PDB file of C-alpha atoms in Angstrom:
ATOM      1  CA  UNK H 627       3.941  -5.504  -8.381  1.00 91.00           C
ATOM      2  CA  UNK H 628       2.714  -1.969  -8.014  1.00 95.00           C
ATOM      3  CA  UNK H 629       0.664  -1.299  -4.938  1.00 97.00           C
ATOM      4  CA  UNK H 630      -1.353   1.369  -3.225  1.00 97.00           C
ATOM      5  CA  UNK H 631      -1.831   1.287   0.624  1.00 97.00           C
ATOM      6  CA  UNK H 632      -4.444   3.488   2.384  1.00 97.00           C
ATOM      7  CA  UNK H 633      -4.649   4.086   6.222  1.00 96.00           C
ATOM      8  CA  UNK H 634      -6.211   6.132   8.936  1.00 95.00           C
ATOM      9  CA  UNK H 635      -4.836   7.271  12.334  1.00 94.00           C
ATOM     10  CA  UNK H 636      -7.311   5.825  14.756  1.00 93.00           C
ATOM     11  CA  UNK H 637      -9.352   8.664  16.632  1.00 90.00           C
ATOM     12  CA  UNK H 638      -7.436  11.490  14.774  1.00 92.00           C
ATOM     13  CA  UNK H 639      -8.339  13.670  11.777  1.00 91.00           C
ATOM     14  CA  UNK H 640      -5.461  12.461   9.640  1.00 94.00           C
ATOM     15  CA  UNK H 641      -5.260  10.018   6.739  1.00 94.00           C
ATOM     16  CA  UNK H 642      -2.515   8.643   4.663  1.00 96.00           C
ATOM     17  CA  UNK H 643      -1.512   6.660   1.631  1.00 97.00           C
ATOM     18  CA  UNK H 644       1.628   5.098   0.218  1.00 98.00           C
ATOM     19  CA  UNK H 645       1.993   4.098  -3.411  1.00 98.00           C
ATOM     20  CA  UNK H 646       4.910   2.097  -4.976  1.00 98.00           C
ATOM     21  CA  UNK H 647       5.062   1.827  -8.705  1.00 97.00           C
ATOM     22  CA  UNK H 648       7.309  -0.963  -9.877  1.00 97.00           C
ATOM     23  CA  UNK H 649       6.162  -2.777 -13.043  1.00 95.00           C
ATOM     24  CA  UNK H 650       3.651   0.016 -13.900  1.00 95.00           C
ATOM     25  CA  UNK H 651       6.648   2.480 -13.883  1.00 97.00           C
ATOM     26  CA  UNK H 652       9.233   0.279 -15.625  1.00 96.00           C
ATOM     27  CA  UNK H 653       6.690  -0.382 -18.421  1.00 94.00           C
ATOM     28  CA  UNK H 654       6.499   3.345 -19.096  1.00 94.00           C
ATOM     29  CA  UNK H 655      10.251   3.736 -19.054  1.00 95.00           C
ATOM     30  CA  UNK H 656      10.845   0.660 -21.275  1.00 92.00           C
ATOM     31  CA  UNK H 657       8.494   1.837 -24.067  1.00 90.00           C
ATOM     32  CA  UNK H 658      10.181   5.089 -24.099  1.00 90.00           C
ATOM     33  CA  UNK H 659      13.662   3.599 -24.137  1.00 91.00           C
ATOM     34  CA  UNK H 660      12.762   1.310 -27.047  1.00 87.00           C
ATOM     35  CA  UNK H 661      11.623   4.295 -29.208  1.00 84.00           C
ATOM     36  CA  UNK H 662      14.384   4.665 -31.776  1.00 82.00           C
ATOM     37  CA  UNK H 663      13.358   8.242 -32.456  1.00 82.00           C
ATOM     38  CA  UNK H 664      13.362   9.585 -28.894  1.00 85.00           C
ATOM     39  CA  UNK H 665      15.364   7.163 -26.919  1.00 88.00           C
ATOM     40  CA  UNK H 666      15.320   6.928 -23.049  1.00 91.00           C
ATOM     41  CA  UNK H 667      14.546   9.785 -20.805  1.00 93.00           C
ATOM     42  CA  UNK H 668      17.510  11.470 -19.017  1.00 95.00           C
ATOM     43  CA  UNK H 669      17.739  10.628 -15.374  1.00 95.00           C
ATOM     44  CA  UNK H 670      16.309  13.994 -14.076  1.00 96.00           C
ATOM     45  CA  UNK H 671      13.384  13.565 -16.461  1.00 96.00           C
ATOM     46  CA  UNK H 672      12.797   9.984 -15.274  1.00 96.00           C
ATOM     47  CA  UNK H 673      12.794  11.260 -11.628  1.00 97.00           C
ATOM     48  CA  UNK H 674      10.370  14.237 -12.336  1.00 97.00           C
ATOM     49  CA  UNK H 675       7.984  11.905 -14.424  1.00 97.00           C
ATOM     50  CA  UNK H 676       8.166   9.240 -11.798  1.00 97.00           C
ATOM     51  CA  UNK H 677       7.395  11.575  -8.926  1.00 98.00           C
ATOM     52  CA  UNK H 678       4.447  12.965 -11.114  1.00 97.00           C
ATOM     53  CA  UNK H 679       3.192   9.481 -11.632  1.00 97.00           C
ATOM     54  CA  UNK H 680       3.276   8.562  -7.925  1.00 98.00           C
ATOM     55  CA  UNK H 681       1.629  11.866  -7.011  1.00 97.00           C
ATOM     56  CA  UNK H 682      -1.117  11.321  -9.737  1.00 96.00           C
ATOM     57  CA  UNK H 683      -2.142   8.067  -8.203  1.00 97.00           C
ATOM     58  CA  UNK H 684      -2.194   9.472  -4.704  1.00 96.00           C
ATOM     59  CA  UNK H 685      -4.202  12.452  -5.733  1.00 94.00           C
ATOM     60  CA  UNK H 686      -6.724  10.271  -7.923  1.00 94.00           C
ATOM     61  CA  UNK H 687      -7.166   7.869  -5.082  1.00 92.00           C
ATOM     62  CA  UNK H 688      -7.779  10.725  -2.613  1.00 87.00           C
ATOM     63  CA  UNK H 689     -10.999  11.999  -4.325  1.00 83.00           C
ATOM     64  CA  UNK H 690     -14.233  10.487  -5.359  1.00 74.00           C
ATOM     65  CA  UNK H 691     -14.237  10.974  -9.009  1.00 77.00           C
ATOM     66  CA  UNK H 692     -15.074   8.960 -12.095  1.00 84.00           C
ATOM     67  CA  UNK H 693     -12.812   9.942 -14.940  1.00 89.00           C
ATOM     68  CA  UNK H 694      -9.313  10.828 -15.642  1.00 91.00           C
ATOM     69  CA  UNK H 695      -6.875  12.971 -13.440  1.00 94.00           C
ATOM     70  CA  UNK H 696      -4.384  14.641 -15.672  1.00 94.00           C
ATOM     71  CA  UNK H 697      -1.227  16.180 -13.932  1.00 95.00           C
ATOM     72  CA  UNK H 698       0.856  18.469 -16.149  1.00 95.00           C
ATOM     73  CA  UNK H 699       4.032  20.482 -15.626  1.00 94.00           C
ATOM     74  CA  UNK H 700       4.981  22.899 -18.437  1.00 94.00           C
ATOM     75  CA  UNK H 701       7.250  25.873 -19.094  1.00 92.00           C
ATOM     76  CA  UNK H 702      10.136  27.163 -21.134  1.00 91.00           C
ATOM     77  CA  UNK H 703      13.011  24.827 -20.177  1.00 91.00           C
ATOM     78  CA  UNK H 704      14.248  21.822 -22.152  1.00 94.00           C
ATOM     79  CA  UNK H 705      11.272  19.815 -20.745  1.00 94.00           C
ATOM     80  CA  UNK H 706       8.399  21.635 -22.512  1.00 94.00           C
ATOM     81  CA  UNK H 707       5.683  19.404 -20.834  1.00 94.00           C
ATOM     82  CA  UNK H 708       5.413  16.440 -18.795  1.00 95.00           C
ATOM     83  CA  UNK H 709       2.097  14.803 -18.378  1.00 95.00           C
ATOM     84  CA  UNK H 710       0.704  11.943 -16.269  1.00 96.00           C
ATOM     85  CA  UNK H 711      -2.903  10.632 -16.766  1.00 95.00           C
ATOM     86  CA  UNK H 712      -4.489   8.359 -13.968  1.00 95.00           C
ATOM     87  CA  UNK H 713      -7.886   6.889 -14.535  1.00 94.00           C
ATOM     88  CA  UNK H 714     -10.333   6.200 -11.672  1.00 93.00           C
ATOM     89  CA  UNK H 715      -9.445   2.478 -11.913  1.00 94.00           C
ATOM     90  CA  UNK H 716      -5.810   3.650 -11.234  1.00 95.00           C
ATOM     91  CA  UNK H 717      -4.484   2.544 -14.729  1.00 95.00           C
ATOM     92  CA  UNK H 718      -1.991   5.249 -15.777  1.00 95.00           C
ATOM     93  CA  UNK H 719       0.348   6.592 -18.579  1.00 94.00           C
ATOM     94  CA  UNK H 720       2.927   9.149 -18.642  1.00 95.00           C
ATOM     95  CA  UNK H 721       5.000  11.103 -21.258  1.00 93.00           C
ATOM     96  CA  UNK H 722       7.380  14.043 -21.478  1.00 93.00           C
ATOM     97  CA  UNK H 723       8.303  16.379 -24.407  1.00 91.00           C
ATOM     98  CA  UNK H 724      11.880  17.134 -24.289  1.00 92.00           C
ATOM     99  CA  UNK H 725      13.691  19.665 -26.677  1.00 90.00           C
ATOM    100  CA  UNK H 726      17.287  20.155 -25.845  1.00 86.00           C
ATOM    101  CA  UNK H 727      19.746  18.739 -23.447  1.00 89.00           C
ATOM    102  CA  UNK H 728      18.850  18.165 -19.814  1.00 92.00           C
ATOM    103  CA  UNK H 729      22.018  18.177 -17.732  1.00 90.00           C
ATOM    104  CA  UNK H 730      22.806  15.607 -15.191  1.00 92.00           C
ATOM    105  CA  UNK H 731      21.240  16.574 -11.754  1.00 91.00           C
ATOM    106  CA  UNK H 732      18.978  19.238 -13.248  1.00 93.00           C
ATOM    107  CA  UNK H 733      16.412  20.495 -10.879  1.00 93.00           C
ATOM    108  CA  UNK H 734      12.886  21.587 -11.618  1.00 93.00           C
ATOM    109  CA  UNK H 735      13.656  25.159 -12.364  1.00 92.00           C
ATOM    110  CA  UNK H 736      16.381  24.032 -14.813  1.00 93.00           C
ATOM    111  CA  UNK H 737      14.201  21.646 -16.593  1.00 95.00           C
ATOM    112  CA  UNK H 738      10.864  23.416 -16.755  1.00 94.00           C
ATOM    113  CA  UNK H 739      10.877  26.796 -14.999  1.00 89.00           C
ATOM    114  CA  UNK H 740      13.953  28.575 -16.590  1.00 89.00           C
ATOM    115  CA  UNK H 741      12.220  31.845 -17.173  1.00 87.00           C
ATOM    116  CA  UNK H 742      10.074  31.744 -14.098  1.00 86.00           C
ATOM    117  CA  UNK H 743       6.867  31.352 -16.095  1.00 87.00           C
ATOM    118  CA  UNK H 744       6.410  27.473 -15.465  1.00 91.00           C
ATOM    119  CA  UNK H 745       2.982  26.107 -14.428  1.00 92.00           C
ATOM    120  CA  UNK H 746       1.512  23.009 -12.894  1.00 94.00           C
ATOM    121  CA  UNK H 747      -2.039  22.114 -13.911  1.00 93.00           C
ATOM    122  CA  UNK H 748      -4.363  19.411 -12.563  1.00 93.00           C
ATOM    123  CA  UNK H 749      -7.323  18.517 -14.792  1.00 92.00           C
ATOM    124  CA  UNK H 750     -10.273  16.391 -13.867  1.00 92.00           C
ATOM    125  CA  UNK H 751     -11.979  15.098 -16.985  1.00 88.00           C
ATOM    126  CA  UNK H 752     -15.327  13.311 -16.111  1.00 85.00           C
ATOM    127  CA  UNK H 753     -15.778   9.904 -17.734  1.00 82.00           C
ATOM    128  CA  UNK H 754     -19.349  10.685 -18.843  1.00 78.00           C
ATOM    129  CA  UNK H 755     -19.718  14.461 -19.460  1.00 74.00           C
ATOM    130  CA  UNK H 756     -23.144  16.008 -19.316  1.00 75.00           C
ATOM    131  CA  UNK H 757     -23.962  18.416 -22.329  1.00 78.00           C
ATOM    132  CA  UNK H 758     -21.967  21.548 -21.973  1.00 72.00           C
ATOM    133  CA  UNK H 759     -20.001  20.171 -18.926  1.00 74.00           C
ATOM    134  CA  UNK H 760     -16.395  21.181 -19.009  1.00 78.00           C
ATOM    135  CA  UNK H 761     -13.322  19.486 -17.211  1.00 81.00           C
ATOM    136  CA  UNK H 762     -12.315  21.106 -13.983  1.00 86.00           C
ATOM    137  CA  UNK H 763      -8.797  22.537 -14.004  1.00 86.00           C
ATOM    138  CA  UNK H 764      -6.566  24.173 -11.441  1.00 88.00           C
ATOM    139  CA  UNK H 765      -3.336  25.923 -12.167  1.00 89.00           C
ATOM    140  CA  UNK H 766      -0.657  27.038  -9.965  1.00 89.00           C
ATOM    141  CA  UNK H 767       2.773  28.648 -10.701  1.00 90.00           C
ATOM    142  CA  UNK H 768       6.101  26.741  -9.946  1.00 91.00           C
ATOM    143  CA  UNK H 769       7.028  29.382  -7.336  1.00 87.00           C
ATOM    144  CA  UNK H 770       6.155  29.910  -3.730  1.00 81.00           C
ATOM    145  CA  UNK H 771       4.335  32.800  -2.005  1.00 80.00           C
ATOM    146  CA  UNK H 772       7.347  35.107  -2.216  1.00 79.00           C
ATOM    147  CA  UNK H 773       8.033  34.261  -5.780  1.00 80.00           C
ATOM    148  CA  UNK H 774      10.857  31.943  -5.052  1.00 86.00           C
ATOM    149  CA  UNK H 775      11.437  29.081  -7.499  1.00 87.00           C
ATOM    150  CA  UNK H 776      10.239  25.725  -6.100  1.00 89.00           C
ATOM    151  CA  UNK H 777      12.687  22.923  -6.862  1.00 92.00           C
ATOM    152  CA  UNK H 778      10.546  19.960  -5.626  1.00 94.00           C
ATOM    153  CA  UNK H 779       7.416  18.711  -7.225  1.00 95.00           C
ATOM    154  CA  UNK H 780       6.150  17.828  -3.830  1.00 94.00           C
ATOM    155  CA  UNK H 781       6.237  21.451  -2.663  1.00 93.00           C
ATOM    156  CA  UNK H 782       4.309  22.557  -5.703  1.00 93.00           C
ATOM    157  CA  UNK H 783       1.598  20.015  -5.107  1.00 94.00           C
ATOM    158  CA  UNK H 784       1.307  20.652  -1.398  1.00 91.00           C
ATOM    159  CA  UNK H 785       0.782  24.283  -2.247  1.00 87.00           C
ATOM    160  CA  UNK H 786      -1.831  23.423  -4.847  1.00 88.00           C
ATOM    161  CA  UNK H 787      -3.709  21.233  -2.525  1.00 85.00           C
ATOM    162  CA  UNK H 788      -3.682  23.829   0.242  1.00 80.00           C
ATOM    163  CA  UNK H 789      -5.213  26.227  -2.143  1.00 77.00           C
ATOM    164  CA  UNK H 790      -7.837  23.855  -3.574  1.00 73.00           C
ATOM    165  CA  UNK H 791      -8.939  21.987  -0.511  1.00 71.00           C
ATOM    166  CA  UNK H 792      -7.802  24.219   2.295  1.00 72.00           C
ATOM    167  CA  UNK H 793      -6.362  21.207   4.003  1.00 78.00           C
ATOM    168  CA  UNK H 794      -2.858  20.625   5.364  1.00 87.00           C
ATOM    169  CA  UNK H 795      -0.843  18.080   3.172  1.00 91.00           C
ATOM    170  CA  UNK H 796       2.441  16.582   3.284  1.00 94.00           C
ATOM    171  CA  UNK H 797       3.816  14.729   0.164  1.00 96.00           C
ATOM    172  CA  UNK H 798       7.070  12.807   0.159  1.00 97.00           C
ATOM    173  CA  UNK H 799       7.964  11.717  -3.450  1.00 98.00           C
ATOM    174  CA  UNK H 800      10.920   9.865  -5.079  1.00 97.00           C
ATOM    175  CA  UNK H 801      11.709   7.964  -8.243  1.00 97.00           C
ATOM    176  CA  UNK H 802      14.534   6.233 -10.106  1.00 96.00           C
ATOM    177  CA  UNK H 803      14.714   3.887 -13.033  1.00 94.00           C
ATOM    178  CA  UNK H 804      13.166   0.973 -10.954  1.00 96.00           C
ATOM    179  CA  UNK H 805      10.626   2.463  -8.591  1.00 97.00           C
ATOM    180  CA  UNK H 806       8.283   5.568  -8.333  1.00 98.00           C
ATOM    181  CA  UNK H 807       6.902   6.084  -4.871  1.00 98.00           C
ATOM    182  CA  UNK H 808       5.093   8.535  -2.748  1.00 98.00           C
ATOM    183  CA  UNK H 809       3.673   9.134   0.721  1.00 98.00           C
ATOM    184  CA  UNK H 810       0.729  11.364   1.315  1.00 97.00           C
ATOM    185  CA  UNK H 811      -0.417  12.568   4.808  1.00 95.00           C
ATOM    186  CA  UNK H 812      -3.361  14.910   5.016  1.00 92.00           C
ATOM    187  CA  UNK H 813      -5.588  16.389   7.752  1.00 90.00           C
ATOM    188  CA  UNK H 814      -9.153  15.411   7.205  1.00 83.00           C
ATOM    189  CA  UNK H 815     -11.845  18.067   6.681  1.00 72.00           C
ATOM    190  CA  UNK H 816     -13.918  18.980   9.710  1.00 60.00           C
ATOM    191  CA  UNK H 817     -17.028  19.403   7.542  1.00 52.00           C
ATOM    192  CA  UNK H 818     -17.769  17.944   4.208  1.00 45.00           C
ATOM    193  CA  UNK H 819     -15.150  16.400   1.927  1.00 44.00           C
ATOM    194  CA  UNK H 820     -12.240  18.193   0.650  1.00 45.00           C
ATOM    195  CA  UNK H 821     -12.471  17.441  -3.096  1.00 47.00           C
ATOM    196  CA  UNK H 822     -10.301  18.714  -5.972  1.00 48.00           C
ATOM    197  CA  UNK H 823     -13.330  18.416  -8.376  1.00 45.00           C
ATOM    198  CA  UNK H 824     -15.383  20.902  -6.150  1.00 45.00           C
ATOM    199  CA  UNK H 825     -12.786  23.664  -5.526  1.00 43.00           C
ATOM    200  CA  UNK H 826     -14.801  24.679  -2.666  1.00 39.00           C
ATOM    201  CA  UNK H 827     -13.625  26.899   0.367  1.00 43.00           C
ATOM    202  CA  UNK H 828     -14.702  25.723   3.768  1.00 47.00           C
ATOM    203  CA  UNK H 829     -14.170  28.279   6.375  1.00 47.00           C
ATOM    204  CA  UNK H 830     -14.003  25.757   9.153  1.00 50.00           C
ATOM    205  CA  UNK H 831     -11.243  23.800   7.253  1.00 46.00           C
ATOM    206  CA  UNK H 832      -9.311  26.952   6.313  1.00 48.00           C
ATOM    207  CA  UNK H 833      -9.289  28.163   9.936  1.00 46.00           C
ATOM    208  CA  UNK H 834      -7.685  24.865  11.057  1.00 54.00           C
ATOM    209  CA  UNK H 835      -4.672  25.206   8.612  1.00 56.00           C
ATOM    210  CA  UNK H 836      -1.557  24.582  10.709  1.00 54.00           C
ATOM    211  CA  UNK H 837      -3.505  24.411  13.845  1.00 64.00           C
ATOM    212  CA  UNK H 838      -4.123  20.765  14.505  1.00 77.00           C
ATOM    213  CA  UNK H 839      -1.479  19.371  16.930  1.00 87.00           C
ATOM    214  CA  UNK H 840      -2.157  15.779  15.968  1.00 90.00           C
ATOM    215  CA  UNK H 841      -1.677  16.513  12.191  1.00 91.00           C
ATOM    216  CA  UNK H 842       1.466  18.581  12.844  1.00 92.00           C
ATOM    217  CA  UNK H 843       3.113  15.807  14.891  1.00 94.00           C
ATOM    218  CA  UNK H 844       2.402  13.245  12.219  1.00 95.00           C
ATOM    219  CA  UNK H 845       3.347  15.537   9.407  1.00 94.00           C
ATOM    220  CA  UNK H 846       6.670  16.037  11.087  1.00 95.00           C
ATOM    221  CA  UNK H 847       7.226  12.352  11.297  1.00 95.00           C
ATOM    222  CA  UNK H 848       6.327  11.930   7.694  1.00 96.00           C
ATOM    223  CA  UNK H 849       8.635  14.715   6.548  1.00 95.00           C
ATOM    224  CA  UNK H 850      11.502  12.861   8.062  1.00 95.00           C
ATOM    225  CA  UNK H 851      11.187  10.035   5.368  1.00 96.00           C
ATOM    226  CA  UNK H 852      14.217  10.103   3.140  1.00 96.00           C
ATOM    227  CA  UNK H 853      14.378   9.447  -0.559  1.00 95.00           C
ATOM    228  CA  UNK H 854      16.302   6.239  -0.160  1.00 96.00           C
ATOM    229  CA  UNK H 855      13.918   4.827   2.426  1.00 97.00           C
ATOM    230  CA  UNK H 856      10.917   5.556   0.176  1.00 96.00           C
ATOM    231  CA  UNK H 857      12.527   3.896  -2.767  1.00 96.00           C
ATOM    232  CA  UNK H 858      14.007   0.826  -0.950  1.00 96.00           C
ATOM    233  CA  UNK H 859      11.924  -0.135   2.176  1.00 96.00           C
ATOM    234  CA  UNK H 860       8.589  -1.941   1.801  1.00 95.00           C
ATOM    235  CA  UNK H 861       5.323  -0.317   3.071  1.00 96.00           C
ATOM    236  CA  UNK H 862       5.177  -2.186   6.397  1.00 96.00           C
ATOM    237  CA  UNK H 863       8.761  -1.114   7.307  1.00 97.00           C
ATOM    238  CA  UNK H 864       7.998   2.627   6.499  1.00 97.00           C
ATOM    239  CA  UNK H 865       4.843   2.667   8.491  1.00 96.00           C
ATOM    240  CA  UNK H 866       6.416   0.962  11.389  1.00 96.00           C
ATOM    241  CA  UNK H 867       9.541   3.282  11.387  1.00 95.00           C
ATOM    242  CA  UNK H 868       7.480   6.449  11.033  1.00 96.00           C
ATOM    243  CA  UNK H 869       4.431   5.848  13.274  1.00 94.00           C
ATOM    244  CA  UNK H 870       5.351   3.160  15.746  1.00 93.00           C
ATOM    245  CA  UNK H 871       3.613   5.106  18.350  1.00 91.00           C
ATOM    246  CA  UNK H 872       0.469   5.617  16.553  1.00 92.00           C
ATOM    247  CA  UNK H 873      -2.547   3.353  16.170  1.00 94.00           C
ATOM    248  CA  UNK H 874      -3.250   2.873  12.317  1.00 95.00           C
ATOM    249  CA  UNK H 875      -6.294   1.548  10.704  1.00 95.00           C
ATOM    250  CA  UNK H 876      -5.055  -0.072   7.481  1.00 95.00           C
ATOM    251  CA  UNK H 877      -7.161  -1.137   4.428  1.00 95.00           C
ATOM    252  CA  UNK H 878      -6.602  -3.906   1.982  1.00 95.00           C
ATOM    253  CA  UNK H 879      -3.772  -2.940  -0.229  1.00 96.00           C
ATOM    254  CA  UNK H 880      -4.816  -2.299  -3.965  1.00 95.00           C
ATOM    255  CA  UNK H 881      -2.645  -4.379  -6.267  1.00 92.00           C
ATOM    256  CA  UNK H 882      -2.850  -6.211  -9.638  1.00 91.00           C
ATOM    257  CA  UNK H 883      -6.149  -5.471 -11.465  1.00 90.00           C
ATOM    258  CA  UNK H 884      -7.349  -3.397  -8.658  1.00 92.00           C
ATOM    259  CA  UNK H 885      -4.139  -1.465  -8.224  1.00 94.00           C
ATOM    260  CA  UNK H 886      -1.934   1.086 -10.172  1.00 96.00           C
ATOM    261  CA  UNK H 887      -1.038  -0.293 -13.503  1.00 95.00           C
ATOM    262  CA  UNK H 888       0.336   0.892 -16.818  1.00 94.00           C
ATOM    263  CA  UNK H 889      -2.309   1.241 -19.629  1.00 91.00           C
ATOM    264  CA  UNK H 890      -2.130   3.247 -22.913  1.00 87.00           C
ATOM    265  CA  UNK H 891      -5.046   3.554 -25.430  1.00 85.00           C
ATOM    266  CA  UNK H 892      -2.704   2.906 -28.425  1.00 82.00           C
ATOM    267  CA  UNK H 893      -2.660  -0.392 -30.142  1.00 82.00           C
ATOM    268  CA  UNK H 894      -1.557  -2.011 -33.531  1.00 85.00           C
ATOM    269  CA  UNK H 895      -5.265  -2.183 -34.406  1.00 87.00           C
ATOM    270  CA  UNK H 896      -5.837   1.495 -33.987  1.00 85.00           C
ATOM    271  CA  UNK H 897      -2.805   2.364 -35.998  1.00 84.00           C
ATOM    272  CA  UNK H 898      -3.935  -0.086 -38.834  1.00 84.00           C
ATOM    273  CA  UNK H 899      -7.325   1.590 -38.974  1.00 84.00           C
ATOM    274  CA  UNK H 900      -5.545   5.015 -39.236  1.00 84.00           C
ATOM    275  CA  UNK H 901      -3.496   3.593 -42.216  1.00 83.00           C
ATOM    276  CA  UNK H 902      -6.575   2.294 -43.964  1.00 83.00           C
ATOM    277  CA  UNK H 903      -8.115   5.907 -43.399  1.00 83.00           C
ATOM    278  CA  UNK H 904      -5.101   7.218 -45.313  1.00 83.00           C
ATOM    279  CA  UNK H 905      -5.915   4.947 -48.179  1.00 81.00           C
ATOM    280  CA  UNK H 906      -3.800   2.457 -50.172  1.00 81.00           C
ATOM    281  CA  UNK H 907      -2.384   4.981 -52.558  1.00 81.00           C
ATOM    282  CA  UNK H 908      -0.931   7.133 -49.798  1.00 82.00           C
ATOM    283  CA  UNK H 909       0.303   4.168 -47.835  1.00 79.00           C
ATOM    284  CA  UNK H 910       2.165   2.759 -50.982  1.00 83.00           C
ATOM    285  CA  UNK H 911       3.738   6.184 -51.630  1.00 82.00           C
ATOM    286  CA  UNK H 912       5.237   6.198 -48.133  1.00 83.00           C
ATOM    287  CA  UNK H 913       6.555   2.727 -48.705  1.00 82.00           C
ATOM    288  CA  UNK H 914       8.137   3.950 -51.900  1.00 82.00           C
ATOM    289  CA  UNK H 915      10.152   6.531 -49.913  1.00 81.00           C
ATOM    290  CA  UNK H 916      11.245   4.115 -47.167  1.00 81.00           C
ATOM    291  CA  UNK H 917      11.230   0.463 -46.370  1.00 80.00           C
ATOM    292  CA  UNK H 918       8.303   0.423 -43.995  1.00 81.00           C
ATOM    293  CA  UNK H 919       5.687   2.742 -42.363  1.00 82.00           C
ATOM    294  CA  UNK H 920       6.521   3.590 -38.711  1.00 80.00           C
ATOM    295  CA  UNK H 921       3.989   5.186 -36.455  1.00 82.00           C
ATOM    296  CA  UNK H 922       4.851   6.147 -32.931  1.00 77.00           C
ATOM    297  CA  UNK H 923       2.398   6.654 -30.039  1.00 82.00           C
ATOM    298  CA  UNK H 924       2.855  10.249 -28.934  1.00 79.00           C
ATOM    299  CA  UNK H 925       1.918   9.459 -25.409  1.00 81.00           C
ATOM    300  CA  UNK H 926       3.800   6.272 -24.438  1.00 82.00           C
ATOM    301  CA  UNK H 927       6.383   6.119 -27.105  1.00 82.00           C
ATOM    302  CA  UNK H 928       5.399   2.548 -28.457  1.00 83.00           C
ATOM    303  CA  UNK H 929       6.361   2.156 -32.080  1.00 83.00           C
ATOM    304  CA  UNK H 930       4.355   0.247 -34.681  1.00 84.00           C
ATOM    305  CA  UNK H 931       6.029  -0.769 -37.985  1.00 83.00           C
ATOM    306  CA  UNK H 932       4.418  -2.029 -41.140  1.00 83.00           C
ATOM    307  CA  UNK H 933       6.367  -3.372 -44.000  1.00 79.00           C
ATOM    308  CA  UNK H 934       5.066  -3.878 -47.599  1.00 80.00           C
ATOM    309  CA  UNK H 935       3.435  -7.296 -46.726  1.00 83.00           C
ATOM    310  CA  UNK H 936       1.687  -5.836 -43.732  1.00 81.00           C
ATOM    311  CA  UNK H 937       0.338  -2.843 -45.639  1.00 79.00           C
ATOM    312  CA  UNK H 938      -0.910  -5.264 -48.377  1.00 81.00           C
ATOM    313  CA  UNK H 939      -2.834  -7.292 -45.804  1.00 83.00           C
ATOM    314  CA  UNK H 940      -4.360  -4.206 -44.419  1.00 80.00           C
ATOM    315  CA  UNK H 941      -6.031  -3.380 -47.708  1.00 77.00           C
ATOM    316  CA  UNK H 942      -6.798  -6.921 -48.703  1.00 76.00           C
ATOM    317  CA  UNK H 943      -8.618  -7.487 -45.403  1.00 58.00           C
ATOM    318  CA  UNK H 944     -10.297  -4.191 -45.773  1.00 52.00           C
ATOM    319  CA  UNK H 945     -11.644  -5.089 -49.261  1.00 50.00           C
ATOM    320  CA  UNK H 946     -12.729  -8.500 -48.063  1.00 45.00           C
ATOM    321  CA  UNK H 947     -14.778  -6.955 -45.439  1.00 46.00           C
ATOM    322  CA  UNK H 948     -16.730  -4.817 -47.801  1.00 47.00           C
ATOM    323  CA  UNK H 949     -20.303  -6.112 -48.950  1.00 47.00           C
ATOM    324  CA  UNK H 950     -20.257  -7.343 -52.586  1.00 44.00           C
ATOM    325  CA  UNK H 951     -21.474  -4.742 -55.210  1.00 42.00           C
ATOM    326  CA  UNK H 952     -24.182  -5.250 -57.745  1.00 42.00           C
ATOM    327  CA  UNK H 953     -23.513  -7.901 -60.522  1.00 37.00           C
ATOM    328  CA  UNK H 954     -24.714  -5.839 -63.408  1.00 35.00           C
ATOM    329  CA  UNK H 955     -24.654  -2.264 -64.768  1.00 35.00           C
ATOM    330  CA  UNK H 956     -27.764  -0.257 -63.633  1.00 28.00           C
TER     331      UNK H 956
END
């Protein structure tokens, strides 16, 4: 079961989180793999999208925000765009648009940032927008301060959070075809709350960047966590190995209905309504060209198929739901 664990370092200005996506992640991959048009993601794309999913959950959980956090990476490589959407209740979905072959072992620059113009965007879309209110969005390039290409998503996001919150952050991310996981360690703000939605610069927080010895010590320990350890060890073992000398205050894990889980807004009912909107004549003309009507969700890859019997039922039920007309000519 997918799970999110939050903790504090007692008496120190440092907080942390660990997320492990298991069923939520394999649900995403299975839908994509079962799509006869696209097929499964190549392993490097799986790894990138899984790291994005883990990071999206960590970042959504780190802010007080009612709405969707959308993490996107896009550029001019074979992976045109990769997107993860995490709602405030931690339901999530993810997708990637791939045009071309992604070679085995491809890194971030080879997949997305071939020409150096790749970008990472984080959008916060409020659940109930006020009139005229626009989503908050921050965008950073996929390169460092010296224009060197960044090869790890964690480096890109650490740079982003340092710019947006003025808070030191360490991210360790890993994913394979079974698990997508992440560890976040962050120095807590001295005044106010670091919040992606605000985009505010607190001078007191900015002046503390890299200066807090407690954070630096804990960040060094967190950075020693390997990819294999993050993917294979349970949360208790990870925390014990990394921070056995620290006193942790741990919160109740978020699992099941209260934790990270896959959810997409597509459904057979929504596709049925779309086909009714096309009209029976158009639907029948599509059937005349092929044996069935196939509609795939562009986000999760789920395919919905309707044969001639299904289509007939759609319009019979639609006609039956209409109120009776007048009995005579008027």
